[in-house]
Amino acid sequence: MTPQRLVLPLLGAVTLALFVASLLLGPAGAPAGRSLAALLTGDNPALALVMREIRLPRALLGLGIGAALGLAGAALQGYLRNPLAEPGLLGVSAAAALGAVLAFYTGLAALLPLALPLMALGGAFAATLLVVGLAGVAGGALTLILAGVAVSSLAGALTSLVLNLSPNPFAASEIMFWLLGSLADRSWMHVTLAGPFILAGMGLLLLLARDLEALTLGEDAARSLGIPLGRTRALALGGTAAAVGAGVAVAGAIGFVGLVVPHLLRPVVGHSPSRLLPAAALGGASFLLAADVAARLIAPERDLKLGVLTALVGAPFFLRLVWTTRRRLA
Amino acid sequence: MSLLALDRLTVRRGPCPVVDDVSFAIRAGEVVGLIGPNGAGKTTLMRACLGLIPAEGRVAITGRPLAELAPAERARIVAYLPQEREIAWPITVEALVALGRHPHRRPGARLSAADRAAVETALEMAEVSAFRTRPATELSGGERARVLMARALAQEAPLLLADEPVAGLDPAHALDLMETLGHLGAEGKAVLVSLHDLTLAARHCTRLVLLRAGRLLAEGPPEAVLSPATLAAAYGVSAFHAADARGPIVVPTGRIRP
């Protein structure tokens, strides 16, 4: 099983390379060596400011949010034993988006820069509590999915209502653009706000490894193996709410990462739901950093939205997956 | 001392009890067959023995009340082979059987030498070592049943609750599996196995427990439990009774309608 031992180091190297690429790319157009030197030593004040205040937060957010989305996707697919599960399934993303949109609509976002991410986080946690309240602490996977779909739809409908009632078209388009997801113009404020939630959430999700292994055999068998499924559910939902909620709060709803990345990496780790967790975190980080780099390379002037790009890249991957699955099952 | 003792176990689903006031005990060395018509409460009884569903009455495992046992501790004493043969991901047979070692491992620990030896023994006992590297989801129904049995065996628990482990197995593998359960008994472990094949139950179990509509209808040595009168009362069938050198033969032959 030597190739499997190489999976994490390889993914780690790719992630690091993309992180550096993300740092080095920008409209300032400074050479790589000078940029890195400015970042580390600060000897060129103007360039150091660009590196430290603009590019570093952006790259860090790409890294953290990508990892959170990939990890949460892998954790939820393992927990629900459903390859179509993704972080958005439980209503976290939709409710975080609703919280953010409400911040726009009420004007709080303009008054207080922190209002938007805080309201989005609040939305994510409220949705999780609502889903747990609906599905119960000890209920099965199906009720949880149904509750998630219900909360997602409600949050989506309320978001549309807010757009509908939006007093002026500019506010509406601002909301629309925000919803598409982006890492542009993010600052250290966003990193310090989202970072702790992302790290804590990812920590909770990584504790699921053993539980997800046992759940391969179904809920009864897992419990007979000594897995307390109430704790499993608390970790999966709490971790997703914190990590993904924080991600949506600072970068908008970025789709497809949590769905596609675990799918692509699952065969690479021998379909083991526990080994998939760290792999999907690194894979998600790579995917989002790559998408952010691509967005800046393809159309530097147009601020191509990250969520649009991940969906554009993710959907063909997914189509290929469906195609190969169909051929294998035929 | 009994490994498993049920005292007036009652499980309600809505107003009517699914398992109704059932008491019996299993000692080390016994292979107890749990028989009864569909819907008699066999699966519910097993799930209640593990604490998977709320129940009234008392369940004691190695003399200790079920509620006092931590989940991981209970899992080292009782292994459970559910009737549903769910395998969510195409992991290898070997990896699947190793899941049975979970209660013996600390989180994040690699498989120890003892774990690997237990997996190896379980693969041999269930005769599945030939496809150890194949994805478990790509096996036939009978192979899948044996692989899941191997997973339960790898747990090396002194008590095994197996819910219809021979359903879907060909005659040779069904006989092998019952023989494996007999070996567990001979090693001083105990087994509670639900079965529909009355001849397998008669020849391979040391004792039978017969449930009907949630109630314990008969309990005792196979010959006594499988008497024509009891079979008629429990299943509404008449049966051909015979015996050869290795034990009784019980084949249902006709339907008795009241």
GROMACS .gro file of N, CA and C in nm, chain B residues 59-123:
model
  195
  389VAL      N    1  -3.173  -0.635   3.124
  389VAL     CA    2  -3.077  -0.710   3.044
  389VAL      C    3  -2.946  -0.706   3.121
  390ALA      N    4  -2.889  -0.822   3.149
  390ALA     CA    5  -2.759  -0.825   3.216
  390ALA      C    6  -2.659  -0.898   3.127
  391ILE      N    7  -2.541  -0.840   3.116
  391ILE     CA    8  -2.435  -0.899   3.036
  391ILE      C    9  -2.319  -0.930   3.130
  392THR      N   10  -2.277  -1.055   3.130
  392THR     CA   11  -2.181  -1.106   3.229
  392THR      C   12  -2.221  -1.062   3.371
  393GLY      N   13  -2.349  -1.066   3.397
  393GLY     CA   14  -2.398  -1.035   3.531
  393GLY      C   15  -2.416  -0.888   3.561
  394ARG      N   16  -2.371  -0.801   3.469
  394ARG     CA   17  -2.382  -0.658   3.496
  394ARG      C   18  -2.495  -0.598   3.415
  395PRO      N   19  -2.572  -0.506   3.474
  395PRO     CA   20  -2.681  -0.444   3.398
  395PRO      C   21  -2.626  -0.374   3.273
  396LEU      N   22  -2.701  -0.387   3.163
  396LEU     CA   23  -2.658  -0.331   3.035
  396LEU      C   24  -2.627  -0.182   3.047
  397ALA      N   25  -2.710  -0.109   3.124
  397ALA     CA   26  -2.695   0.036   3.132
  397ALA      C   27  -2.563   0.076   3.199
  398GLU      N   28  -2.505  -0.015   3.278
  398GLU     CA   29  -2.381   0.019   3.347
  398GLU      C   30  -2.259   0.008   3.257
  399LEU      N   31  -2.276  -0.061   3.144
  399LEU     CA   32  -2.160  -0.084   3.057
  399LEU      C   33  -2.142   0.034   2.962
  400ALA      N   34  -2.019   0.085   2.954
  400ALA     CA   35  -1.989   0.187   2.854
  400ALA      C   36  -1.995   0.122   2.716
  401PRO      N   37  -2.032   0.202   2.610
  401PRO     CA   38  -2.049   0.140   2.478
  401PRO      C   39  -1.926   0.058   2.433
  402ALA      N   40  -1.807   0.112   2.455
  402ALA     CA   41  -1.688   0.042   2.407
  402ALA      C   42  -1.666  -0.088   2.485
  403GLU      N   43  -1.695  -0.082   2.615
  403GLU     CA   44  -1.679  -0.201   2.699
  403GLU      C   45  -1.778  -0.309   2.655
  404ARG      N   46  -1.903  -0.266   2.632
  404ARG     CA   47  -2.006  -0.361   2.587
  404ARG      C   48  -1.963  -0.425   2.456
  405ALA      N   49  -1.902  -0.344   2.368
  405ALA     CA   50  -1.864  -0.396   2.236
  405ALA      C   51  -1.752  -0.499   2.246
  406ARG      N   52  -1.676  -0.496   2.355
  406ARG     CA   53  -1.572  -0.599   2.371
  406ARG      C   54  -1.632  -0.730   2.423
  407ILE      N   55  -1.756  -0.723   2.475
  407ILE     CA   56  -1.821  -0.844   2.528
  407ILE      C   57  -1.923  -0.901   2.430
  408VAL      N   58  -1.996  -0.812   2.361
  408VAL     CA   59  -2.101  -0.858   2.270
  408VAL      C   60  -2.072  -0.814   2.128
  409ALA      N   61  -2.069  -0.909   2.035
  409ALA     CA   62  -2.061  -0.875   1.893
  409ALA      C   63  -2.200  -0.895   1.834
  410TYR      N   64  -2.236  -0.812   1.735
  410TYR     CA   65  -2.370  -0.818   1.677
  410TYR      C   66  -2.357  -0.822   1.525
  411LEU      N   67  -2.424  -0.918   1.466
  411LEU     CA   68  -2.429  -0.927   1.321
  411LEU      C   69  -2.571  -0.895   1.278
  412PRO      N   70  -2.597  -0.771   1.232
  412PRO     CA   71  -2.735  -0.734   1.198
  412PRO      C   72  -2.784  -0.810   1.074
  413GLN      N   73  -2.914  -0.812   1.060
  413GLN     CA   74  -2.974  -0.879   0.945
  413GLN      C   75  -2.948  -0.799   0.817
  414GLU      N   76  -2.953  -0.665   0.829
  414GLU     CA   77  -2.926  -0.582   0.711
  414GLU      C   78  -2.779  -0.592   0.678
  415ARG      N   79  -2.750  -0.618   0.553
  415ARG     CA   80  -2.609  -0.638   0.516
  415ARG      C   81  -2.557  -0.515   0.446
  416GLU      N   82  -2.562  -0.403   0.518
  416GLU     CA   83  -2.521  -0.276   0.458
  416GLU      C   84  -2.368  -0.265   0.452
  417ILE      N   85  -2.319  -0.228   0.335
  417ILE     CA   86  -2.178  -0.191   0.320
  417ILE      C   87  -2.178  -0.064   0.235
  418ALA      N   88  -2.145   0.049   0.297
  418ALA     CA   89  -2.166   0.177   0.230
  418ALA      C   90  -2.061   0.207   0.123
  419TRP      N   91  -1.938   0.165   0.145
  419TRP     CA   92  -1.830   0.202   0.052
  419TRP      C   93  -1.755   0.078   0.005
  420PRO      N   94  -1.702   0.080  -0.116
  420PRO     CA   95  -1.631  -0.038  -0.168
  420PRO      C   96  -1.492  -0.056  -0.106
  421ILE      N   97  -1.483  -0.064   0.026
  421ILE     CA   98  -1.354  -0.091   0.090
  421ILE      C   99  -1.323  -0.240   0.072
  422THR      N  100  -1.196  -0.277   0.089
  422THR     CA  101  -1.159  -0.416   0.067
  422THR      C  102  -1.217  -0.504   0.179
  423VAL      N  103  -1.229  -0.632   0.147
  423VAL     CA  104  -1.280  -0.730   0.244
  423VAL      C  105  -1.195  -0.725   0.371
  424GLU      N  106  -1.063  -0.719   0.352
  424GLU     CA  107  -0.972  -0.714   0.465
  424GLU      C  108  -1.000  -0.593   0.555
  425ALA      N  109  -1.015  -0.476   0.491
  425ALA     CA  110  -1.040  -0.354   0.568
  425ALA      C  111  -1.174  -0.363   0.641
  426LEU      N  112  -1.273  -0.426   0.573
  426LEU     CA  113  -1.404  -0.438   0.636
  426LEU      C  114  -1.398  -0.528   0.759
  427VAL      N  115  -1.329  -0.641   0.746
  427VAL     CA  116  -1.320  -0.734   0.858
  427VAL      C  117  -1.246  -0.668   0.975
  428ALA      N  118  -1.148  -0.585   0.942
  428ALA     CA  119  -1.071  -0.516   1.047
  428ALA      C  120  -1.157  -0.418   1.127
  429LEU      N  121  -1.273  -0.377   1.072
  429LEU     CA  122  -1.363  -0.289   1.148
  429LEU      C  123  -1.408  -0.357   1.277
  430GLY      N  124  -1.409  -0.490   1.277
  430GLY     CA  125  -1.446  -0.563   1.398
  430GLY      C  126  -1.349  -0.539   1.513
  431ARG      N  127  -1.232  -0.486   1.484
  431ARG     CA  128  -1.132  -0.463   1.589
  431ARG      C  129  -1.150  -0.327   1.657
  432HIS      N  130  -1.245  -0.247   1.611
  432HIS     CA  131  -1.262  -0.112   1.667
  432HIS      C  132  -1.269  -0.107   1.819
  433PRO      N  133  -1.349  -0.194   1.883
  433PRO     CA  134  -1.360  -0.182   2.029
  433PRO      C  135  -1.228  -0.210   2.101
  434HIS      N  136  -1.133  -0.272   2.032
  434HIS     CA  137  -1.006  -0.308   2.096
  434HIS      C  138  -0.897  -0.205   2.070
  435ARG      N  139  -0.927  -0.104   1.987
  435ARG     CA  140  -0.821  -0.010   1.946
  435ARG      C  141  -0.846   0.127   2.004
  436ARG      N  142  -0.737   0.194   2.037
  436ARG     CA  143  -0.749   0.333   2.076
  436ARG      C  144  -0.767   0.417   1.950
  437PRO      N  145  -0.835   0.534   1.959
  437PRO     CA  146  -0.857   0.615   1.839
  437PRO      C  147  -0.724   0.649   1.772
  438GLY      N  148  -0.721   0.627   1.641
  438GLY     CA  149  -0.602   0.664   1.565
  438GLY      C  150  -0.492   0.560   1.567
  439ALA      N  151  -0.504   0.456   1.653
  439ALA     CA  152  -0.398   0.355   1.661
  439ALA      C  153  -0.402   0.265   1.538
  440ARG      N  154  -0.285   0.220   1.496
  440ARG     CA  155  -0.278   0.124   1.385
  440ARG      C  156  -0.320  -0.013   1.435
  441LEU      N  157  -0.343  -0.105   1.340
  441LEU     CA  158  -0.376  -0.242   1.379
  441LEU      C  159  -0.255  -0.304   1.450
  442SER      N  160  -0.278  -0.358   1.569
  442SER     CA  161  -0.169  -0.424   1.640
  442SER      C  162  -0.151  -0.566   1.585
  443ALA      N  163  -0.047  -0.634   1.632
  443ALA     CA  164  -0.024  -0.772   1.590
  443ALA      C  165  -0.144  -0.859   1.628
  444ALA      N  166  -0.199  -0.834   1.748
  444ALA     CA  167  -0.316  -0.911   1.793
  444ALA      C  168  -0.436  -0.883   1.702
  445ASP      N  169  -0.452  -0.756   1.662
  445ASP     CA  170  -0.561  -0.720   1.571
  445ASP      C  171  -0.547  -0.796   1.439
  446ARG      N  172  -0.424  -0.794   1.385
  446ARG     CA  173  -0.403  -0.859   1.255
  446ARG      C  174  -0.426  -1.009   1.265
  447ALA      N  175  -0.384  -1.068   1.378
  447ALA     CA  176  -0.404  -1.212   1.397
  447ALA      C  177  -0.553  -1.243   1.403
  448ALA      N  178  -0.629  -1.158   1.473
  448ALA     CA  179  -0.774  -1.181   1.486
  448ALA      C  180  -0.841  -1.169   1.350
  449VAL      N  181  -0.800  -1.072   1.269
  449VAL     CA  182  -0.856  -1.055   1.135
  449VAL      C  183  -0.826  -1.178   1.050
  450GLU      N  184  -0.702  -1.224   1.060
  450GLU     CA  185  -0.658  -1.341   0.984
  450GLU      C  186  -0.744  -1.463   1.020
  451THR      N  187  -0.759  -1.488   1.150
  451THR     CA  188  -0.838  -1.602   1.197
  451THR      C  189  -0.982  -1.590   1.148
  452ALA      N  190  -1.038  -1.468   1.158
  452ALA     CA  191  -1.177  -1.448   1.117
  452ALA      C  192  -1.194  -1.472   0.968
  453LEU      N  193  -1.096  -1.426   0.887
  453LEU     CA  194  -1.104  -1.448   0.742
  453LEU      C  195  -1.103  -1.598   0.712
   0.00000   0.00000   0.00000
